[in-house]
């Protein structure tokens, strides 16, 4: 069984971050499921995703 979840990402370095849905497989015996309440974005991730150049 698959589960649809919300994700944030990009498909190319020059594209902006967007919200989209992805399908995840069901939990198996050796898996752990967690609720993530808060999440930060690493500065280096923003540079990789958005090709930011600070002038």
mmCIF file as Biopython writes it, N, C-alpha, C and O atoms, coordinates in Angstrom:
data_model
#
loop_
_atom_site.group_PDB
_atom_site.id
_atom_site.type_symbol
_atom_site.label_atom_id
_atom_site.label_alt_id
_atom_site.label_comp_id
_atom_site.label_asym_id
_atom_site.label_entity_id
_atom_site.label_seq_id
_atom_site.pdbx_PDB_ins_code
_atom_site.Cartn_x
_atom_site.Cartn_y
_atom_site.Cartn_z
_atom_site.occupancy
_atom_site.B_iso_or_equiv
_atom_site.auth_seq_id
_atom_site.auth_asym_id
_atom_site.pdbx_PDB_model_num
ATOM 1   N N  . UNK A ? 1  ? 0.836  -1.168 0.000   1.0 0.0 1  A 1 
ATOM 2   C CA . UNK A ? 1  ? 0.000  0.000  0.000   1.0 0.0 1  A 1 
ATOM 3   C C  . UNK A ? 1  ? 0.893  1.247  0.000   1.0 0.0 1  A 1 
ATOM 4   O O  . UNK A ? 1  ? 1.918  1.284  0.680   1.0 0.0 1  A 1 
ATOM 5   N N  . UNK A ? 2  ? 0.495  2.264  -0.767  1.0 0.0 2  A 1 
ATOM 6   C CA . UNK A ? 2  ? 1.255  3.505  -0.848  1.0 0.0 2  A 1 
ATOM 7   C C  . UNK A ? 2  ? 0.537  4.617  -0.090  1.0 0.0 2  A 1 
ATOM 8   O O  . UNK A ? 2  ? -0.684 4.598  0.071   1.0 0.0 2  A 1 
ATOM 9   N N  . UNK A ? 3  ? 1.325  5.584  0.370   1.0 0.0 3  A 1 
ATOM 10  C CA . UNK A ? 3  ? 0.813  6.735  1.103   1.0 0.0 3  A 1 
ATOM 11  C C  . UNK A ? 3  ? 1.283  7.989  0.384   1.0 0.0 3  A 1 
ATOM 12  O O  . UNK A ? 3  ? 2.463  8.091  0.048   1.0 0.0 3  A 1 
ATOM 13  N N  . UNK A ? 4  ? 0.391  8.947  0.139   1.0 0.0 4  A 1 
ATOM 14  C CA . UNK A ? 4  ? 0.760  10.196 -0.509  1.0 0.0 4  A 1 
ATOM 15  C C  . UNK A ? 4  ? 1.077  11.227 0.569   1.0 0.0 4  A 1 
ATOM 16  O O  . UNK A ? 4  ? 0.286  11.446 1.486   1.0 0.0 4  A 1 
ATOM 17  N N  . UNK A ? 5  ? 2.257  11.864 0.445   1.0 0.0 5  A 1 
ATOM 18  C CA . UNK A ? 5  ? 2.672  12.874 1.418   1.0 0.0 5  A 1 
ATOM 19  C C  . UNK A ? 5  ? 3.068  14.164 0.710   1.0 0.0 5  A 1 
ATOM 20  O O  . UNK A ? 5  ? 3.391  14.159 -0.478  1.0 0.0 5  A 1 
ATOM 21  N N  . UNK A ? 6  ? 3.039  15.267 1.450   1.0 0.0 6  A 1 
ATOM 22  C CA . UNK A ? 6  ? 3.445  16.569 0.916   1.0 0.0 6  A 1 
ATOM 23  C C  . UNK A ? 6  ? 4.957  16.700 1.030   1.0 0.0 6  A 1 
ATOM 24  O O  . UNK A ? 6  ? 5.549  16.311 2.037   1.0 0.0 6  A 1 
ATOM 25  N N  . UNK A ? 7  ? 5.575  17.249 -0.009  1.0 0.0 7  A 1 
ATOM 26  C CA . UNK A ? 7  ? 7.023  17.457 -0.018  1.0 0.0 7  A 1 
ATOM 27  C C  . UNK A ? 7  ? 7.327  18.831 -0.606  1.0 0.0 7  A 1 
ATOM 28  O O  . UNK A ? 7  ? 6.498  19.424 -1.296  1.0 0.0 7  A 1 
ATOM 29  N N  . UNK A ? 8  ? 8.523  19.324 -0.322  1.0 0.0 8  A 1 
ATOM 30  C CA . UNK A ? 8  ? 8.999  20.581 -0.903  1.0 0.0 8  A 1 
ATOM 31  C C  . UNK A ? 8  ? 10.335 20.292 -1.558  1.0 0.0 8  A 1 
ATOM 32  O O  . UNK A ? 8  ? 11.219 19.694 -0.943  1.0 0.0 8  A 1 
ATOM 33  N N  . UNK A ? 9  ? 10.483 20.715 -2.802  1.0 0.0 9  A 1 
ATOM 34  C CA . UNK A ? 9  ? 11.732 20.455 -3.506  1.0 0.0 9  A 1 
ATOM 35  C C  . UNK A ? 9  ? 11.753 21.145 -4.849  1.0 0.0 9  A 1 
ATOM 36  O O  . UNK A ? 9  ? 10.899 21.975 -5.161  1.0 0.0 9  A 1 
ATOM 37  N N  . UNK A ? 10 ? 12.744 20.783 -5.634  1.0 0.0 10 A 1 
ATOM 38  C CA . UNK A ? 10 ? 12.894 21.328 -6.971  1.0 0.0 10 A 1 
ATOM 39  C C  . UNK A ? 10 ? 13.430 20.236 -7.886  1.0 0.0 10 A 1 
ATOM 40  O O  . UNK A ? 10 ? 14.071 19.292 -7.424  1.0 0.0 10 A 1 
ATOM 41  N N  . UNK A ? 11 ? 13.170 20.363 -9.171  1.0 0.0 11 A 1 
ATOM 42  C CA . UNK A ? 11 ? 13.658 19.362 -10.112 1.0 0.0 11 A 1 
ATOM 43  C C  . UNK A ? 11 ? 14.871 19.833 -10.911 1.0 0.0 11 A 1 
ATOM 44  O O  . UNK A ? 11 ? 15.406 19.095 -11.739 1.0 0.0 11 A 1 
ATOM 45  N N  . UNK A ? 12 ? 15.302 21.078 -10.653 1.0 0.0 12 A 1 
ATOM 46  C CA . UNK A ? 12 ? 16.490 21.607 -11.329 1.0 0.0 12 A 1 
ATOM 47  C C  . UNK A ? 12 ? 17.036 22.782 -10.531 1.0 0.0 12 A 1 
ATOM 48  O O  . UNK A ? 12 ? 16.283 23.478 -9.848  1.0 0.0 12 A 1 
ATOM 49  N N  . UNK A ? 13 ? 18.318 23.000 -10.613 1.0 0.0 13 A 1 
ATOM 50  C CA . UNK A ? 13 ? 18.975 24.048 -9.829  1.0 0.0 13 A 1 
ATOM 51  C C  . UNK A ? 13 ? 18.418 25.438 -10.119 1.0 0.0 13 A 1 
ATOM 52  O O  . UNK A ? 13 ? 18.370 26.278 -9.220  1.0 0.0 13 A 1 
ATOM 53  N N  . UNK A ? 14 ? 17.999 25.693 -11.345 1.0 0.0 14 A 1 
ATOM 54  C CA . UNK A ? 14 ? 17.520 27.022 -11.707 1.0 0.0 14 A 1 
ATOM 55  C C  . UNK A ? 14 ? 16.037 27.223 -11.387 1.0 0.0 14 A 1 
ATOM 56  O O  . UNK A ? 14 ? 15.529 28.337 -11.518 1.0 0.0 14 A 1 
ATOM 57  N N  . UNK A ? 15 ? 15.342 26.171 -10.973 1.0 0.0 15 A 1 
ATOM 58  C CA . UNK A ? 15 ? 13.920 26.269 -10.680 1.0 0.0 15 A 1 
ATOM 59  C C  . UNK A ? 15 ? 13.694 26.566 -9.202  1.0 0.0 15 A 1 
ATOM 60  O O  . UNK A ? 15 ? 14.502 26.178 -8.358  1.0 0.0 15 A 1 
ATOM 61  N N  . UNK A ? 16 ? 12.594 27.257 -8.885  1.0 0.0 16 A 1 
ATOM 62  C CA . UNK A ? 16 ? 12.307 27.567 -7.480  1.0 0.0 16 A 1 
ATOM 63  C C  . UNK A ? 16 ? 11.837 26.330 -6.717  1.0 0.0 16 A 1 
ATOM 64  O O  . UNK A ? 16 ? 11.433 25.333 -7.317  1.0 0.0 16 A 1 
ATOM 65  N N  . UNK A ? 17 ? 11.897 26.408 -5.392  1.0 0.0 17 A 1 
ATOM 66  C CA . UNK A ? 17 ? 11.335 25.353 -4.558  1.0 0.0 17 A 1 
ATOM 67  C C  . UNK A ? 17 ? 9.815  25.409 -4.672  1.0 0.0 17 A 1 
ATOM 68  O O  . UNK A ? 17 ? 9.226  26.490 -4.669  1.0 0.0 17 A 1 
ATOM 69  N N  . UNK A ? 18 ? 9.188  24.250 -4.772  1.0 0.0 18 A 1 
ATOM 70  C CA . UNK A ? 18 ? 7.733  24.173 -4.866  1.0 0.0 18 A 1 
ATOM 71  C C  . UNK A ? 18 ? 7.222  23.055 -3.960  1.0 0.0 18 A 1 
ATOM 72  O O  . UNK A ? 18 ? 7.975  22.173 -3.546  1.0 0.0 18 A 1 
ATOM 73  N N  . UNK A ? 19 ? 5.937  23.114 -3.665  1.0 0.0 19 A 1 
ATOM 74  C CA . UNK A ? 19 ? 5.274  22.067 -2.893  1.0 0.0 19 A 1 
ATOM 75  C C  . UNK A ? 19 ? 4.652  21.080 -3.871  1.0 0.0 19 A 1 
ATOM 76  O O  . UNK A ? 19 ? 4.021  21.479 -4.850  1.0 0.0 19 A 1 
ATOM 77  N N  . UNK A ? 20 ? 4.832  19.800 -3.604  1.0 0.0 20 A 1 
ATOM 78  C CA . UNK A ? 20 ? 4.226  18.775 -4.456  1.0 0.0 20 A 1 
ATOM 79  C C  . UNK A ? 20 ? 3.959  17.539 -3.619  1.0 0.0 20 A 1 
ATOM 80  O O  . UNK A ? 20 ? 4.363  17.478 -2.457  1.0 0.0 20 A 1 
ATOM 81  N N  . UNK A ? 21 ? 3.290  16.566 -4.186  1.0 0.0 21 A 1 
ATOM 82  C CA . UNK A ? 21 ? 2.975  15.320 -3.484  1.0 0.0 21 A 1 
ATOM 83  C C  . UNK A ? 21 ? 3.827  14.195 -4.031  1.0 0.0 21 A 1 
ATOM 84  O O  . UNK A ? 21 ? 4.077  14.122 -5.234  1.0 0.0 21 A 1 
ATOM 85  N N  . UNK A ? 22 ? 4.276  13.315 -3.142  1.0 0.0 22 A 1 
ATOM 86  C CA . UNK A ? 22 ? 5.013  12.131 -3.557  1.0 0.0 22 A 1 
ATOM 87  C C  . UNK A ? 22 ? 4.364  10.903 -2.921  1.0 0.0 22 A 1 
ATOM 88  O O  . UNK A ? 22 ? 3.727  11.000 -1.872  1.0 0.0 22 A 1 
ATOM 89  N N  . UNK A ? 23 ? 4.531  9.768  -3.556  1.0 0.0 23 A 1 
ATOM 90  C CA . UNK A ? 23 ? 4.001  8.515  -3.023  1.0 0.0 23 A 1 
ATOM 91  C C  . UNK A ? 23 ? 5.116  7.767  -2.312  1.0 0.0 23 A 1 
ATOM 92  O O  . UNK A ? 23 ? 6.220  7.627  -2.838  1.0 0.0 23 A 1 
ATOM 93  N N  . UNK A ? 24 ? 4.814  7.286  -1.105  1.0 0.0 24 A 1 
ATOM 94  C CA . UNK A ? 24 ? 5.759  6.494  -0.320  1.0 0.0 24 A 1 
ATOM 95  C C  . UNK A ? 24 ? 5.173  5.108  -0.121  1.0 0.0 24 A 1 
ATOM 96  O O  . UNK A ? 24 ? 3.961  4.948  0.019   1.0 0.0 24 A 1 
ATOM 97  N N  . UNK A ? 25 ? 6.038  4.115  -0.111  1.0 0.0 25 A 1 
ATOM 98  C CA . UNK A ? 25 ? 5.556  2.756  0.133   1.0 0.0 25 A 1 
ATOM 99  C C  . UNK A ? 25 ? 5.101  2.626  1.581   1.0 0.0 25 A 1 
ATOM 100 O O  . UNK A ? 25 ? 5.498  3.423  2.431   1.0 0.0 25 A 1 
ATOM 101 N N  . UNK A ? 26 ? 4.293  1.653  1.857   1.0 0.0 26 A 1 
ATOM 102 C CA . UNK A ? 26 ? 3.828  1.412  3.218   1.0 0.0 26 A 1 
ATOM 103 C C  . UNK A ? 26 ? 4.976  1.002  4.131   1.0 0.0 26 A 1 
ATOM 104 O O  . UNK A ? 26 ? 6.019  0.539  3.669   1.0 0.0 26 A 1 
ATOM 105 N N  . UNK A ? 27 ? 4.771  1.177  5.434   1.0 0.0 27 A 1 
ATOM 106 C CA . UNK A ? 27 ? 5.796  0.810  6.405   1.0 0.0 27 A 1 
ATOM 107 C C  . UNK A ? 27 ? 5.995  -0.703 6.425   1.0 0.0 27 A 1 
ATOM 108 O O  . UNK A ? 27 ? 5.044  -1.476 6.298   1.0 0.0 27 A 1 
ATOM 109 N N  . UNK A ? 28 ? 7.239  -1.100 6.585   1.0 0.0 28 A 1 
ATOM 110 C CA . UNK A ? 28 ? 7.573  -2.504 6.719   1.0 0.0 28 A 1 
ATOM 111 C C  . UNK A ? 28 ? 8.025  -2.771 8.150   1.0 0.0 28 A 1 
ATOM 112 O O  . UNK A ? 28 ? 8.154  -1.839 8.944   1.0 0.0 28 A 1 
ATOM 113 N N  . UNK A ? 29 ? 8.262  -4.021 8.479   1.0 0.0 29 A 1 
ATOM 114 C CA . UNK A ? 29 ? 8.583  -4.419 9.858   1.0 0.0 29 A 1 
ATOM 115 C C  . UNK A ? 29 ? 9.789  -3.688 10.455  1.0 0.0 29 A 1 
ATOM 116 O O  . UNK A ? 29 ? 9.821  -3.445 11.661  1.0 0.0 29 A 1 
ATOM 117 N N  . UNK A ? 30 ? 10.774 -3.338 9.634   1.0 0.0 30 A 1 
ATOM 118 C CA . UNK A ? 30 ? 11.986 -2.703 10.167  1.0 0.0 30 A 1 
ATOM 119 C C  . UNK A ? 30 ? 12.010 -1.188 9.936   1.0 0.0 30 A 1 
ATOM 120 O O  . UNK A ? 30 ? 13.068 -0.572 10.067  1.0 0.0 30 A 1 
ATOM 121 N N  . UNK A ? 31 ? 10.878 -0.577 9.597   1.0 0.0 31 A 1 
ATOM 122 C CA . UNK A ? 31 ? 10.787 0.862  9.369   1.0 0.0 31 A 1 
ATOM 123 C C  . UNK A ? 31 ? 10.321 1.590  10.626  1.0 0.0 31 A 1 
ATOM 124 O O  . UNK A ? 31 ? 9.730  0.991  11.524  1.0 0.0 31 A 1 
ATOM 125 N N  . UNK A ? 32 ? 10.598 2.892  10.672  1.0 0.0 32 A 1 
ATOM 126 C CA . UNK A ? 32 ? 10.145 3.762  11.754  1.0 0.0 32 A 1 
ATOM 127 C C  . UNK A ? 32 ? 9.438  4.943  11.106  1.0 0.0 32 A 1 
ATOM 128 O O  . UNK A ? 32 ? 9.938  5.514  10.136  1.0 0.0 32 A 1 
ATOM 129 N N  . UNK A ? 33 ? 8.273  5.312  11.639  1.0 0.0 33 A 1 
ATOM 130 C CA . UNK A ? 33 ? 7.540  6.479  11.141  1.0 0.0 33 A 1 
ATOM 131 C C  . UNK A ? 33 ? 7.603  7.574  12.195  1.0 0.0 33 A 1 
ATOM 132 O O  . UNK A ? 33 ? 7.405  7.311  13.381  1.0 0.0 33 A 1 
ATOM 133 N N  . UNK A ? 34 ? 7.884  8.821  11.757  1.0 0.0 34 A 1 
ATOM 134 C CA . UNK A ? 34 ? 7.964  9.954  12.670  1.0 0.0 34 A 1 
ATOM 135 C C  . UNK A ? 34 ? 7.125  11.098 12.141  1.0 0.0 34 A 1 
ATOM 136 O O  . UNK A ? 34 ? 7.012  11.281 10.929  1.0 0.0 34 A 1 
ATOM 137 N N  . UNK A ? 35 ? 6.538  11.862 13.034  1.0 0.0 35 A 1 
ATOM 138 C CA . UNK A ? 35 ? 5.886  13.119 12.675  1.0 0.0 35 A 1 
ATOM 139 C C  . UNK A ? 35 ? 6.920  14.215 12.835  1.0 0.0 35 A 1 
ATOM 140 O O  . UNK A ? 35 ? 7.500  14.367 13.911  1.0 0.0 35 A 1 
ATOM 141 N N  . UNK A ? 36 ? 7.160  14.980 11.780  1.0 0.0 36 A 1 
ATOM 142 C CA . UNK A ? 36 ? 8.109  16.094 11.834  1.0 0.0 36 A 1 
ATOM 143 C C  . UNK A ? 36 ? 7.298  17.368 12.033  1.0 0.0 36 A 1 
ATOM 144 O O  . UNK A ? 36 ? 6.500  17.747 11.176  1.0 0.0 36 A 1 
ATOM 145 N N  . UNK A ? 37 ? 7.509  18.019 13.162  1.0 0.0 37 A 1 
ATOM 146 C CA . UNK A ? 37 ? 6.737  19.208 13.502  1.0 0.0 37 A 1 
ATOM 147 C C  . UNK A ? 37 ? 7.353  20.482 12.940  1.0 0.0 37 A 1 
ATOM 148 O O  . UNK A ? 37 ? 6.636  21.409 12.565  1.0 0.0 37 A 1 
ATOM 149 N N  . UNK A ? 38 ? 8.679  20.529 12.882  1.0 0.0 38 A 1 
ATOM 150 C CA . UNK A ? 38 ? 9.386  21.717 12.402  1.0 0.0 38 A 1 
ATOM 151 C C  . UNK A ? 38 ? 10.571 21.279 11.558  1.0 0.0 38 A 1 
ATOM 152 O O  . UNK A ? 38 ? 11.186 20.245 11.818  1.0 0.0 38 A 1 
ATOM 153 N N  . UNK A ? 39 ? 10.882 22.068 10.555  1.0 0.0 39 A 1 
ATOM 154 C CA . UNK A ? 39 ? 12.011 21.729 9.694   1.0 0.0 39 A 1 
ATOM 155 C C  . UNK A ? 39 ? 12.664 23.020 9.207   1.0 0.0 39 A 1 
ATOM 156 O O  . UNK A ? 39 ? 11.978 23.981 8.858   1.0 0.0 39 A 1 
ATOM 157 N N  . UNK A ? 40 ? 13.968 23.031 9.188   1.0 0.0 40 A 1 
ATOM 158 C CA . UNK A ? 40 ? 14.696 24.175 8.661   1.0 0.0 40 A 1 
ATOM 159 C C  . UNK A ? 40 ? 15.327 23.824 7.330   1.0 0.0 40 A 1 
ATOM 160 O O  . UNK A ? 40 ? 15.456 22.650 6.984   1.0 0.0 40 A 1 
ATOM 161 N N  . UNK A ? 41 ? 15.711 24.825 6.600   1.0 0.0 41 A 1 
ATOM 162 C CA . UNK A ? 41 ? 16.401 24.619 5.330   1.0 0.0 41 A 1 
ATOM 163 C C  . UNK A ? 41 ? 17.829 25.106 5.493   1.0 0.0 41 A 1 
ATOM 164 O O  . UNK A ? 41 ? 18.061 26.247 5.893   1.0 0.0 41 A 1 
ATOM 165 N N  . UNK A ? 42 ? 18.772 24.253 5.189   1.0 0.0 42 A 1 
ATOM 166 C CA . UNK A ? 42 ? 20.179 24.574 5.318   1.0 0.0 42 A 1 
ATOM 167 C C  . UNK A ? 42 ? 20.581 25.626 4.276   1.0 0.0 42 A 1 
ATOM 168 O O  . UNK A ? 42 ? 20.124 25.580 3.134   1.0 0.0 42 A 1 
ATOM 169 N N  . UNK A ? 43 ? 21.426 26.558 4.673   1.0 0.0 43 A 1 
ATOM 170 C CA . UNK A ? 43 ? 21.918 27.606 3.772   1.0 0.0 43 A 1 
ATOM 171 C C  . UNK A ? 43 ? 22.537 27.013 2.510   1.0 0.0 43 A 1 
ATOM 172 O O  . UNK A ? 43 ? 22.294 27.508 1.410   1.0 0.0 43 A 1 
ATOM 173 N N  . UNK A ? 44 ? 23.333 25.959 2.662   1.0 0.0 44 A 1 
ATOM 174 C CA . UNK A ? 44 ? 23.960 25.353 1.482   1.0 0.0 44 A 1 
ATOM 175 C C  . UNK A ? 44 ? 22.927 24.683 0.577   1.0 0.0 44 A 1 
ATOM 176 O O  . UNK A ? 44 ? 23.123 24.630 -0.637  1.0 0.0 44 A 1 
ATOM 177 N N  . UNK A ? 45 ? 21.827 24.169 1.145   1.0 0.0 45 A 1 
ATOM 178 C CA . UNK A ? 45 ? 20.754 23.613 0.315   1.0 0.0 45 A 1 
ATOM 179 C C  . UNK A ? 45 ? 20.133 24.691 -0.561  1.0 0.0 45 A 1 
ATOM 180 O O  . UNK A ? 45 ? 19.834 24.450 -1.731  1.0 0.0 45 A 1 
ATOM 181 N N  . UNK A ? 46 ? 19.939 25.879 0.003   1.0 0.0 46 A 1 
ATOM 182 C CA . UNK A ? 46 ? 19.378 26.978 -0.791  1.0 0.0 46 A 1 
ATOM 183 C C  . UNK A ? 46 ? 20.300 27.349 -1.947  1.0 0.0 46 A 1 
ATOM 184 O O  . UNK A ? 46 ? 19.830 27.625 -3.051  1.0 0.0 46 A 1 
ATOM 185 N N  . UNK A ? 47 ? 21.602 27.358 -1.705  1.0 0.0 47 A 1 
ATOM 186 C CA . UNK A ? 47 ? 22.542 27.658 -2.779  1.0 0.0 47 A 1 
ATOM 187 C C  . UNK A ? 47 ? 22.483 26.589 -3.874  1.0 0.0 47 A 1 
ATOM 188 O O  . UNK A ? 47 ? 22.524 26.913 -5.061  1.0 0.0 47 A 1 
ATOM 189 N N  . UNK A ? 48 ? 22.388 25.347 -3.485  1.0 0.0 48 A 1 
ATOM 190 C CA . UNK A ? 48 ? 22.321 24.256 -4.466  1.0 0.0 48 A 1 
ATOM 191 C C  . UNK A ? 48 ? 21.018 24.328 -5.264  1.0 0.0 48 A 1 
ATOM 192 O O  . UNK A ? 48 ? 21.017 24.141 -6.481  1.0 0.0 48 A 1 
ATOM 193 N N  . UNK A ? 49 ? 19.914 24.598 -4.573  1.0 0.0 49 A 1 
ATOM 194 C CA . UNK A ? 49 ? 18.594 24.587 -5.222  1.0 0.0 49 A 1 
ATOM 195 C C  . UNK A ? 49 ? 18.340 25.829 -6.050  1.0 0.0 49 A 1 
ATOM 196 O O  . UNK A ? 49 ? 17.666 25.761 -7.078  1.0 0.0 49 A 1 
ATOM 197 N N  . UNK A ? 50 ? 18.867 26.958 -5.620  1.0 0.0 50 A 1 
ATOM 198 C CA . UNK A ? 50 ? 18.489 28.222 -6.260  1.0 0.0 50 A 1 
ATOM 199 C C  . UNK A ? 50 ? 19.636 28.936 -6.961  1.0 0.0 50 A 1 
ATOM 200 O O  . UNK A ? 50 ? 19.429 29.995 -7.552  1.0 0.0 50 A 1 
ATOM 201 N N  . UNK A ? 51 ? 20.829 28.383 -6.907  1.0 0.0 51 A 1 
ATOM 202 C CA . UNK A ? 51 ? 22.004 29.033 -7.523  1.0 0.0 51 A 1 
ATOM 203 C C  . UNK A ? 51 ? 22.130 30.486 -7.080  1.0 0.0 51 A 1 
ATOM 204 O O  . UNK A ? 51 ? 22.324 31.380 -7.904  1.0 0.0 51 A 1 
ATOM 205 N N  . UNK A ? 52 ? 22.018 30.715 -5.779  1.0 0.0 52 A 1 
ATOM 206 C CA . UNK A ? 52 ? 22.099 32.076 -5.242  1.0 0.0 52 A 1 
ATOM 207 C C  . UNK A ? 52 ? 23.537 32.585 -5.280  1.0 0.0 52 A 1 
ATOM 208 O O  . UNK A ? 52 ? 24.480 31.861 -4.958  1.0 0.0 52 A 1 
ATOM 209 N N  . UNK A ? 53 ? 23.678 33.805 -5.667  1.0 0.0 53 A 1 
ATOM 210 C CA . UNK A ? 53 ? 24.983 34.469 -5.644  1.0 0.0 53 A 1 
ATOM 211 C C  . UNK A ? 53 ? 24.816 35.744 -4.833  1.0 0.0 53 A 1 
ATOM 212 O O  . UNK A ? 53 ? 24.056 36.631 -5.223  1.0 0.0 53 A 1 
ATOM 213 N N  . UNK A ? 54 ? 25.509 35.843 -3.723  1.0 0.0 54 A 1 
ATOM 214 C CA . UNK A ? 54 ? 25.425 37.016 -2.870  1.0 0.0 54 A 1 
ATOM 215 C C  . UNK A ? 54 ? 26.396 38.057 -3.401  1.0 0.0 54 A 1 
ATOM 216 O O  . UNK A ? 54 ? 27.588 37.793 -3.552  1.0 0.0 54 A 1 
ATOM 217 N N  . UNK A ? 55 ? 25.878 39.231 -3.679  1.0 0.0 55 A 1 
ATOM 218 C CA . UNK A ? 55 ? 26.728 40.303 -4.212  1.0 0.0 55 A 1 
ATOM 219 C C  . UNK A ? 55 ? 26.912 41.387 -3.170  1.0 0.0 55 A 1 
ATOM 220 O O  . UNK A ? 55 ? 27.596 42.379 -3.424  1.0 0.0 55 A 1 
#
